[in-house]
Tab-separated table of N, CA and C and ligand atoms in Angstrom:
chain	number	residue	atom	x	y	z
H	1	UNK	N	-23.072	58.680	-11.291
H	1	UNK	CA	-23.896	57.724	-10.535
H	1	UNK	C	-24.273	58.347	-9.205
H	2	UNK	N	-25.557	57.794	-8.461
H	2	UNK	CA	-25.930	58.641	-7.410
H	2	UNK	C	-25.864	57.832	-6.348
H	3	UNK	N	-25.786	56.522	-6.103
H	3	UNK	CA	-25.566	56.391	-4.263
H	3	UNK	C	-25.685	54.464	-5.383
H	4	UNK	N	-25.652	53.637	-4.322
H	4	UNK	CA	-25.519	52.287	-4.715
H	4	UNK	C	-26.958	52.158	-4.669
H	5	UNK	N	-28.126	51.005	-4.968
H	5	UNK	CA	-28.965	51.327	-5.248
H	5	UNK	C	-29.172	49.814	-4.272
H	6	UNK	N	-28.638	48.414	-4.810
H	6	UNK	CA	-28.587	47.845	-4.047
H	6	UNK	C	-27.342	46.760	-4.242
H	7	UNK	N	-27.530	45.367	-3.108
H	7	UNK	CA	-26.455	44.482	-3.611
H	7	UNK	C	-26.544	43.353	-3.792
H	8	UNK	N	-26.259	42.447	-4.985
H	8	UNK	CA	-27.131	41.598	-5.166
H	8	UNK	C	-26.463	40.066	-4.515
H	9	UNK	N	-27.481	39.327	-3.850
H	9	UNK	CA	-26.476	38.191	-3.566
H	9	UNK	C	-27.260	36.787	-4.396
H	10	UNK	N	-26.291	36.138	-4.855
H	10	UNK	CA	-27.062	34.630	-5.597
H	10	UNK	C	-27.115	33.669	-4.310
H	11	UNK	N	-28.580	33.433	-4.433
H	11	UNK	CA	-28.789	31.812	-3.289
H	11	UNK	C	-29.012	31.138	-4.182
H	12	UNK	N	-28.744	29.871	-3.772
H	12	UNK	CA	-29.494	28.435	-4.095
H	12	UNK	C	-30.858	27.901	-3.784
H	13	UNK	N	-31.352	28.397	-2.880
H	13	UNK	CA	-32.824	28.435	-2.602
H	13	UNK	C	-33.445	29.936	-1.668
H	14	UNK	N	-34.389	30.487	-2.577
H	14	UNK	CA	-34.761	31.388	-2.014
H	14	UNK	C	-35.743	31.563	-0.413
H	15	UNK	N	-36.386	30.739	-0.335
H	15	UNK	CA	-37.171	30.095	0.367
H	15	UNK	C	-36.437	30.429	2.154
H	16	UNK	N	-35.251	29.611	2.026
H	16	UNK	CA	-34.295	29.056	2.748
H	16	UNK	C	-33.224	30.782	3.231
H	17	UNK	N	-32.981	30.985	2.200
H	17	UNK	CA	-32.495	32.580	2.244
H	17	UNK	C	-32.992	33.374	3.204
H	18	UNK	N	-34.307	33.851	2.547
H	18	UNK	CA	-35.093	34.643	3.240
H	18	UNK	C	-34.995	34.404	4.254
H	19	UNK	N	-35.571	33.386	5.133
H	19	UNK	CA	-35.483	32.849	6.540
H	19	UNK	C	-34.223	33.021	7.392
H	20	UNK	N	-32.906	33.212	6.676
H	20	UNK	CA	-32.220	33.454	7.286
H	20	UNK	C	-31.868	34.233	6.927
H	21	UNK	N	-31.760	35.507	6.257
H	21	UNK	CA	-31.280	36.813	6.216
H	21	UNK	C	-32.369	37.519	6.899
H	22	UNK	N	-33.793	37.167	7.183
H	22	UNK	CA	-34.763	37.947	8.023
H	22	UNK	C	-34.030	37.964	9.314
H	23	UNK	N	-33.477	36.350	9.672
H	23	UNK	CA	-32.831	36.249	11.225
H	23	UNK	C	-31.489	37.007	10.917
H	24	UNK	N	-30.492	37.802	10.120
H	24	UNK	CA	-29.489	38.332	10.001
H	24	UNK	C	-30.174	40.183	10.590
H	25	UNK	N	-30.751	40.264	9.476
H	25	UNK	CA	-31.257	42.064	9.685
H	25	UNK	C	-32.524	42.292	10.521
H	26	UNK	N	-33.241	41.046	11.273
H	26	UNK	CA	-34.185	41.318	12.330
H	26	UNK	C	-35.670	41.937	11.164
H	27	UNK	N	-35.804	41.839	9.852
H	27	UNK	CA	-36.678	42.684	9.421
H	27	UNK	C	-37.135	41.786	8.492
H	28	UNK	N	-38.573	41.241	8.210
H	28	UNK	CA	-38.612	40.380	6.747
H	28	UNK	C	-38.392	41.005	5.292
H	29	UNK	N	-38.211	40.239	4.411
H	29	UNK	CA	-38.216	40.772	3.358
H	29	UNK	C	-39.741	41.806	3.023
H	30	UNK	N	-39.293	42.517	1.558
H	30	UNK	CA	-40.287	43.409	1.803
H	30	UNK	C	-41.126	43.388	-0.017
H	31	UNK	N	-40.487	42.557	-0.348
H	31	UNK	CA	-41.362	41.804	-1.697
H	31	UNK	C	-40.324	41.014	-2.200
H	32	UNK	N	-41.196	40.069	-2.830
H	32	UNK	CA	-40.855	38.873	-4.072
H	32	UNK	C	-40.989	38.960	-5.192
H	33	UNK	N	-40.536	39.278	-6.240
H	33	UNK	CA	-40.727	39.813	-7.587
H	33	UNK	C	-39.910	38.696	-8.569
H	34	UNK	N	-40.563	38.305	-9.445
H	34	UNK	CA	-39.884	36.995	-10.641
H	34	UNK	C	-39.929	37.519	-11.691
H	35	UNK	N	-38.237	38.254	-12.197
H	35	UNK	CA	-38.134	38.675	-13.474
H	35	UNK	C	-38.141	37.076	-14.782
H	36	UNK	N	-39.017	37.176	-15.233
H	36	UNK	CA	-39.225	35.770	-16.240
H	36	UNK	C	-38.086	35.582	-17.263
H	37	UNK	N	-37.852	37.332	-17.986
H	37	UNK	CA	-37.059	37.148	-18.810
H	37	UNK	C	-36.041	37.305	-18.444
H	38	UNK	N	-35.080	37.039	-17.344
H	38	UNK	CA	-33.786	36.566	-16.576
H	38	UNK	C	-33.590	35.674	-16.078
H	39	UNK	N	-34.805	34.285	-16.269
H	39	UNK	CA	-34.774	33.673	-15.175
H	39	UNK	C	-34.647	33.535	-13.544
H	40	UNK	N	-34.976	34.575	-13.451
H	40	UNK	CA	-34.536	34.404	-11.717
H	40	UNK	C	-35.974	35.300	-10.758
H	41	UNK	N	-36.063	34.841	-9.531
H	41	UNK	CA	-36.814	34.980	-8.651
H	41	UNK	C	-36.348	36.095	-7.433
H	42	UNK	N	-36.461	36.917	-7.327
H	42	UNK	CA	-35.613	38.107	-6.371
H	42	UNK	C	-36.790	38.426	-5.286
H	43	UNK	N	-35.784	38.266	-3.742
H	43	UNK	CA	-36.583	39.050	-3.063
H	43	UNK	C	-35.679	40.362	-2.294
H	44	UNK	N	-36.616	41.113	-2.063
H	44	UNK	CA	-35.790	42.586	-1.180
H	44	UNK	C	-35.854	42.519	0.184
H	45	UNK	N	-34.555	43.281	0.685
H	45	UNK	CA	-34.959	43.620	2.483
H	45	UNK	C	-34.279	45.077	2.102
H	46	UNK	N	-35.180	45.713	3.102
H	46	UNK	CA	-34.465	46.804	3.421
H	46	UNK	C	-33.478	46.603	4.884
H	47	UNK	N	-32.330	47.531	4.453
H	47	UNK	CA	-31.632	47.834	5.745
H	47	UNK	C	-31.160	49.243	5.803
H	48	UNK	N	-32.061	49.865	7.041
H	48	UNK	CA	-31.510	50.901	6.985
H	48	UNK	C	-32.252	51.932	6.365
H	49	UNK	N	-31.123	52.752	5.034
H	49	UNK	CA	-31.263	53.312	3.741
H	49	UNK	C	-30.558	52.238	2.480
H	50	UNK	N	-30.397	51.026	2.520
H	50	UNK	CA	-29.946	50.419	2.051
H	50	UNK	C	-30.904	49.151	1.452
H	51	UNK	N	-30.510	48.591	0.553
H	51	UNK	CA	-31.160	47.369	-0.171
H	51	UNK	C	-30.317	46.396	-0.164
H	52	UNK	N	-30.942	45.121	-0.077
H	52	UNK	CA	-30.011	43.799	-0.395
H	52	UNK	C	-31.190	42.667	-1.639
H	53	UNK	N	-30.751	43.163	-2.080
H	53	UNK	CA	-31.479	41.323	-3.706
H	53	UNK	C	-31.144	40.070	-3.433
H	54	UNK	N	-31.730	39.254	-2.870
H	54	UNK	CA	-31.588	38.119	-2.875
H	54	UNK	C	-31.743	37.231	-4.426
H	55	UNK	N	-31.182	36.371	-5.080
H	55	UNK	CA	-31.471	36.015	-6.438
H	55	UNK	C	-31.449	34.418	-6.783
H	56	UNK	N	-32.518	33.759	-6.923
H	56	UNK	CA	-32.666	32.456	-6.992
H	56	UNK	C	-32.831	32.282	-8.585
H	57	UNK	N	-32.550	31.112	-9.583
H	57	UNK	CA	-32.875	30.742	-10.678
H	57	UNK	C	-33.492	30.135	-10.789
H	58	UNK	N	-34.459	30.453	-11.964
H	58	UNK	CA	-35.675	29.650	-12.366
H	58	UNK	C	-35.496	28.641	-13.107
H	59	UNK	N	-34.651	28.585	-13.746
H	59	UNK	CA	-34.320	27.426	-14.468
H	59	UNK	C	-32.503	27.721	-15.197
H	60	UNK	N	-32.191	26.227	-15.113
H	60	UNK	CA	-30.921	26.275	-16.192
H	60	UNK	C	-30.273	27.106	-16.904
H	61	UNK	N	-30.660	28.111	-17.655
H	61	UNK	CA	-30.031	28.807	-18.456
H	61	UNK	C	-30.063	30.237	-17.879
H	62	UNK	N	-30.421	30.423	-16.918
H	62	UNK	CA	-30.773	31.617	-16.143
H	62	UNK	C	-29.084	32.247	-15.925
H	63	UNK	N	-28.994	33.364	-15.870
H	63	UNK	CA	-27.149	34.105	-15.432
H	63	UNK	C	-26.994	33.333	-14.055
H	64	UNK	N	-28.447	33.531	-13.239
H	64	UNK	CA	-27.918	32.762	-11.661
H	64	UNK	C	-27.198	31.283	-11.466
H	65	UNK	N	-28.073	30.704	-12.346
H	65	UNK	CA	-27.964	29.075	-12.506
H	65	UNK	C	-26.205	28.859	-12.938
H	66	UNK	N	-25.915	30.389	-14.089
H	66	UNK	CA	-24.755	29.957	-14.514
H	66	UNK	C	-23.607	30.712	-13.383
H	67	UNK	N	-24.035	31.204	-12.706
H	67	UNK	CA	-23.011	32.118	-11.647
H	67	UNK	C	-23.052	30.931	-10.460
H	68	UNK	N	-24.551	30.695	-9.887
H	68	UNK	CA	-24.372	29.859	-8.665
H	68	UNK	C	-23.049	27.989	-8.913
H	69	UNK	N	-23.202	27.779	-10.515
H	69	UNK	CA	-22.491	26.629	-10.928
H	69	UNK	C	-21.019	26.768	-11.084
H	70	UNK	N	-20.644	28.159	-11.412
H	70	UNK	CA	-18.993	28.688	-11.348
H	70	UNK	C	-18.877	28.873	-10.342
H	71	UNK	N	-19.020	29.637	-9.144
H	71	UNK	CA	-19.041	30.625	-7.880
H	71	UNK	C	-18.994	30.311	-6.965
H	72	UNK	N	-20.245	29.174	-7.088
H	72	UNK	CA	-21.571	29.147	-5.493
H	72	UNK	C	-22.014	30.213	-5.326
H	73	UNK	N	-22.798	29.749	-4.205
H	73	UNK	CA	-23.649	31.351	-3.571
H	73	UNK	C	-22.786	32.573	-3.088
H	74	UNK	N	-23.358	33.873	-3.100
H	74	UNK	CA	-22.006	34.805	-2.303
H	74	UNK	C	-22.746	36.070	-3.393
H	75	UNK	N	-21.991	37.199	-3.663
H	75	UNK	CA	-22.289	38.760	-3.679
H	75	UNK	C	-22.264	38.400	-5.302
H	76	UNK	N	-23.301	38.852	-6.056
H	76	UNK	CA	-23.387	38.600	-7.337
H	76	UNK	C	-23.406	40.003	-8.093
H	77	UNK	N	-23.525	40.908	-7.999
H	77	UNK	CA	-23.441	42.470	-8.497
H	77	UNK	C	-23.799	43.531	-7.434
H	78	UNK	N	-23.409	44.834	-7.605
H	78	UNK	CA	-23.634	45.587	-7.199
H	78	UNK	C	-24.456	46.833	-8.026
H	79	UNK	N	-25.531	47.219	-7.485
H	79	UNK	CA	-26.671	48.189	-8.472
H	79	UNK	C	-26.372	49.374	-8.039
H	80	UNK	N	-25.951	50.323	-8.803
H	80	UNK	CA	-25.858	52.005	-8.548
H	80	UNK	C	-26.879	52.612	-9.348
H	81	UNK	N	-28.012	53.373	-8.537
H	81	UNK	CA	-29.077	54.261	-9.014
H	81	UNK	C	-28.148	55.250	-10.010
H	82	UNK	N	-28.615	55.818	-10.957
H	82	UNK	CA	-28.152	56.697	-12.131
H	82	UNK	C	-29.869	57.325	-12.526
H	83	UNK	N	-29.583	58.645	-13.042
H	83	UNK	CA	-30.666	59.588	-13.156
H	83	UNK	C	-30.738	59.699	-14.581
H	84	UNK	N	-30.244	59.173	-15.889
H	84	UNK	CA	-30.227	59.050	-17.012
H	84	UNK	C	-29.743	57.890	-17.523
H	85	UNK	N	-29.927	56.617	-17.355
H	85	UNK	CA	-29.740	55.177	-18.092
H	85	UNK	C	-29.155	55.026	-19.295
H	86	UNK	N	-29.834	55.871	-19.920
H	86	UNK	CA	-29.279	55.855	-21.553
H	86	UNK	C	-28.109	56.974	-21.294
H	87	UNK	N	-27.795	57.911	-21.007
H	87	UNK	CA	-26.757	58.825	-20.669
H	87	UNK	C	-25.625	58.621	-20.041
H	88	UNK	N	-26.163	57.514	-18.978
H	88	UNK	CA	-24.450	56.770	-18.355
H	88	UNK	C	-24.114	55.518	-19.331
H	89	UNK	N	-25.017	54.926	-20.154
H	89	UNK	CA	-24.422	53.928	-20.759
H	89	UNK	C	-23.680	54.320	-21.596
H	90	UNK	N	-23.986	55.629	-22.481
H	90	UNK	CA	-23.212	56.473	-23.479
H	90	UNK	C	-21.994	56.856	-22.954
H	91	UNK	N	-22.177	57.186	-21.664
H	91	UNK	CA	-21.222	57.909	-21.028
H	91	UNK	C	-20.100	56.787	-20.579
H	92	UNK	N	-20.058	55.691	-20.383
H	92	UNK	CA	-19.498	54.761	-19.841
H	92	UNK	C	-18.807	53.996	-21.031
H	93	UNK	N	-19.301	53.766	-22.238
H	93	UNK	CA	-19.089	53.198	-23.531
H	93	UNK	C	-17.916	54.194	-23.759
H	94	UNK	N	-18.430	55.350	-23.829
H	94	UNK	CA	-17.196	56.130	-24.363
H	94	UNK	C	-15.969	55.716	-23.191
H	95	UNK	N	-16.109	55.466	-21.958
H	95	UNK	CA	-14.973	55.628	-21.312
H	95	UNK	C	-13.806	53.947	-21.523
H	96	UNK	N	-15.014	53.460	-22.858
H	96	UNK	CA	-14.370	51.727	-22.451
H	96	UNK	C	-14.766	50.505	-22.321
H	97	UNK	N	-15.857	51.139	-21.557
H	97	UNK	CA	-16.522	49.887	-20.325
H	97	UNK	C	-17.646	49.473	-21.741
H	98	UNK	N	-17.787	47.566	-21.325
H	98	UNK	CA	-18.480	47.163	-21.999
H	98	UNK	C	-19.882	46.929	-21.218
H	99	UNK	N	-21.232	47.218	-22.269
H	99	UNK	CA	-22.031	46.826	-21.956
H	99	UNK	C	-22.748	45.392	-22.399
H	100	UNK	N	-23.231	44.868	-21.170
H	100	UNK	CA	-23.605	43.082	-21.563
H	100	UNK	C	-24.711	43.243	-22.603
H	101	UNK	N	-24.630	42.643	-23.780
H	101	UNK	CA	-26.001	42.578	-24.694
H	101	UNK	C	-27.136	42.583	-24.162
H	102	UNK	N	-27.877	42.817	-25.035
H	102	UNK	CA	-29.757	42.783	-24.354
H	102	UNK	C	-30.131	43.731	-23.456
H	103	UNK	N	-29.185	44.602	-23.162
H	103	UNK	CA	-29.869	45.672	-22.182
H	103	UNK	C	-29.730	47.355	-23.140
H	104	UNK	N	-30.285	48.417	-22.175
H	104	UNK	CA	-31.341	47.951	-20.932
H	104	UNK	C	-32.855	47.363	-21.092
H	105	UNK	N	-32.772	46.552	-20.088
H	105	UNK	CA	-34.299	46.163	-20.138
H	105	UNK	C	-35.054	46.439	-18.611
H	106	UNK	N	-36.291	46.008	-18.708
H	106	UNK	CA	-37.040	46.298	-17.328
H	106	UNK	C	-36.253	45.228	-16.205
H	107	UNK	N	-36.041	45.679	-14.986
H	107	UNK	CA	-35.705	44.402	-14.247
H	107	UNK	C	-36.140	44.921	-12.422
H	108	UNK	N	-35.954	43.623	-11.743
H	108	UNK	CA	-36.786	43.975	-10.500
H	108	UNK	C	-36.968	45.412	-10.251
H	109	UNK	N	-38.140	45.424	-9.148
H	109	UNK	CA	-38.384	46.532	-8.345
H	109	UNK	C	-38.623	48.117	-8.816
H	110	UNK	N	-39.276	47.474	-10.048
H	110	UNK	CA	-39.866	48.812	-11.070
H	110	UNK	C	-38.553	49.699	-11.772
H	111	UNK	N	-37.168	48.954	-11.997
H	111	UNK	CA	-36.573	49.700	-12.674
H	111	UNK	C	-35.936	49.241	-13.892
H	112	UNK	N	-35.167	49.987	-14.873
H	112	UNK	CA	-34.673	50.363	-16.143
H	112	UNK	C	-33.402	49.727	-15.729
H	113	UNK	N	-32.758	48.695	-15.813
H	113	UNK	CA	-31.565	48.511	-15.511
H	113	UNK	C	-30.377	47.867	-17.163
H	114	UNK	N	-29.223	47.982	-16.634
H	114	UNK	CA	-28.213	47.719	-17.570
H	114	UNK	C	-26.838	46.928	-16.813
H	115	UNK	N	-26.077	45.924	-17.490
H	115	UNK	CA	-25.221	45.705	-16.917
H	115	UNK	C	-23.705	46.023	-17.241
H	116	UNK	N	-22.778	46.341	-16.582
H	116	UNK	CA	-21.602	45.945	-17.578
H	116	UNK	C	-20.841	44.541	-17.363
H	117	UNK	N	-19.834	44.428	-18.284
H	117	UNK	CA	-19.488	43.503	-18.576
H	117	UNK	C	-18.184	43.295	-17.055
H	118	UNK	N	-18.169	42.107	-16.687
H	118	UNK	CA	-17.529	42.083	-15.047
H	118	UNK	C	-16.052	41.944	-15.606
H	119	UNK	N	-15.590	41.875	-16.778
H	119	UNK	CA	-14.615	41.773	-17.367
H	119	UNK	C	-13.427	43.010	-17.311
H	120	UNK	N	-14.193	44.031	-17.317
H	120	UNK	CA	-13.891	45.512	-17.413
H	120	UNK	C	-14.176	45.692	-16.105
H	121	UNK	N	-14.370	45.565	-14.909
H	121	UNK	CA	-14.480	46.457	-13.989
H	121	UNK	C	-13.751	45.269	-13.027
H	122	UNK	N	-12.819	44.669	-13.080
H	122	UNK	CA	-12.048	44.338	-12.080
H	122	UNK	C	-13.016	42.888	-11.760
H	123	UNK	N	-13.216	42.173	-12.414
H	123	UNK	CA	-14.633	41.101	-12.011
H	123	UNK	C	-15.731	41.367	-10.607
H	124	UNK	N	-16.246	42.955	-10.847
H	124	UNK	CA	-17.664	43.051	-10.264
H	124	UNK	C	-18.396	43.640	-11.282
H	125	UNK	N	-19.455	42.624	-11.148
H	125	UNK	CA	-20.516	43.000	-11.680
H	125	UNK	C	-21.702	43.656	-11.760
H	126	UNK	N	-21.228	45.023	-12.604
H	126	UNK	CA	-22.263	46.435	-11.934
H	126	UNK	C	-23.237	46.737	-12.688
H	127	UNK	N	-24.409	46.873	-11.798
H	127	UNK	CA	-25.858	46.958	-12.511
H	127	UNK	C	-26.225	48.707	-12.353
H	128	UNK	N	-26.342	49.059	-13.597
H	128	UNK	CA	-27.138	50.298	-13.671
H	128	UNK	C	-28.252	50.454	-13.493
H	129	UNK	N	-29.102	51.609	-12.853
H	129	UNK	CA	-30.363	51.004	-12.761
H	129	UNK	C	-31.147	52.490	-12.522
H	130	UNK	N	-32.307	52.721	-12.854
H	130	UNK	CA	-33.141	53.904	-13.302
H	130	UNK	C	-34.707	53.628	-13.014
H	131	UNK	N	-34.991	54.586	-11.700
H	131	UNK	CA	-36.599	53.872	-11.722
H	131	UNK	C	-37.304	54.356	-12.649
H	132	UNK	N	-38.281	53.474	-12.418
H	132	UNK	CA	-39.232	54.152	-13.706
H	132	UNK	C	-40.178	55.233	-13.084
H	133	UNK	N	-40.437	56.085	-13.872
H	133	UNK	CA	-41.614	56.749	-13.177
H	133	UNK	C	-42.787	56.393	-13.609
H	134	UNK	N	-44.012	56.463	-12.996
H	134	UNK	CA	-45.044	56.070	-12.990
H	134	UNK	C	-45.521	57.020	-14.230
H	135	UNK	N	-45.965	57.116	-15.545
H	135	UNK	CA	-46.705	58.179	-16.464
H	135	UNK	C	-47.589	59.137	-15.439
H	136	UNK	N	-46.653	60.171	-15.824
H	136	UNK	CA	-48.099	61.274	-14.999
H	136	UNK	C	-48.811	61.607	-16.185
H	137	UNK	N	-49.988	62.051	-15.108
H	137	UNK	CA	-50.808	62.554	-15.885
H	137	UNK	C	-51.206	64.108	-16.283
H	138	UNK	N	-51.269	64.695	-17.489
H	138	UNK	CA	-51.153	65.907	-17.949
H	138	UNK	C	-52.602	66.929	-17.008
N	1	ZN	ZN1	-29.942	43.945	-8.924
C-alpha cells in the first residue's frame, strides 16, 4: 500500500457537515460527488496533503444509513491508495483478510475501490482504492 488515500467520516446531514468542517480546516470542500450504487452522497476537503470524505445516505439501505443507525456519526473507514487493486486484493486474500462482496467497483473521486471486511482488521474499515487513469491516447 502507498500512503492513506483518505478518511472517511459518516454524517447525518451533509449539508450541515460541510459548514462545519469548512469552519474546522478554514478551506471549503472541494467537490460533491453521489455514488448511486452505494447509496451515499460524499463530499471532499483537502488538508494539507491529506483527504477527509464526508458520507451522507441516500436512502435506507445504504452501508451509511446502516453504520450511522449502529454507531452514529464518527470515522467510518480509512482509504489507502494501492498501485494494483486487483494485486493487493489477491495479495491480501492470500494473507486471510476478507473481501466485502460486490467489489471492486467504481467509487468516489474517480477511483477503483475495494473493501475489507472490518471483521478481520480489528473493526476498521479499510478501503482500497486505485485511481483510474484517464484512457490515453495512442
Ligand atoms: Zn472512501
Amino acid at each position: 500500500m502507498d500512503k492513506i488515500e483518505h478518511i472517511g467520516i459518516a454524517v447525518n446531514d451533509l449539508t450541515a457537515s460541510n459548514a462545519l468542517f469548512e469552519k474546522l480546516f478554514g478551506e471549503p470542500h472541494y467537490k460533491i460527488e453521489e455514488v448511486a450504487s452505494e447509496g451515499v452522497r460524499t463530499s471532499f476537503f483537502r488538508v494539507g496533503p491529506n483527504k477527509i470524505e464526508l458520507l451522507e445516505a441516500t436512502n435506507d439501505n445504504s452501508p451509511i444509513a446502516k453504520f450511522l443507525e449502529k454507531k452514529g456519526e464518527g470515522i467510518h473507514h480509512i482509504a489507502f491508495a494501492v498501485a494494483n487493486l486487483e494485486g493487493e486484493m489477491k495479495r491480501l486474500e492470500g494473507e486471510g483478510f476478507v473481501i466485502l462482496p460486490g467489489f471492486p467497483k467504481n467509487g468516489a473521486d474517480n477511483k477503483r475501490v475495494a473493501f475489507l471486511h472490518p471483521k478481520g482488521t480489528n473493526g476498521v474499515l479499510v478501503e482500497l482504492c486505485q485511481e483510474i487513469r484517464v484512457a490515453e491516447t495512442a
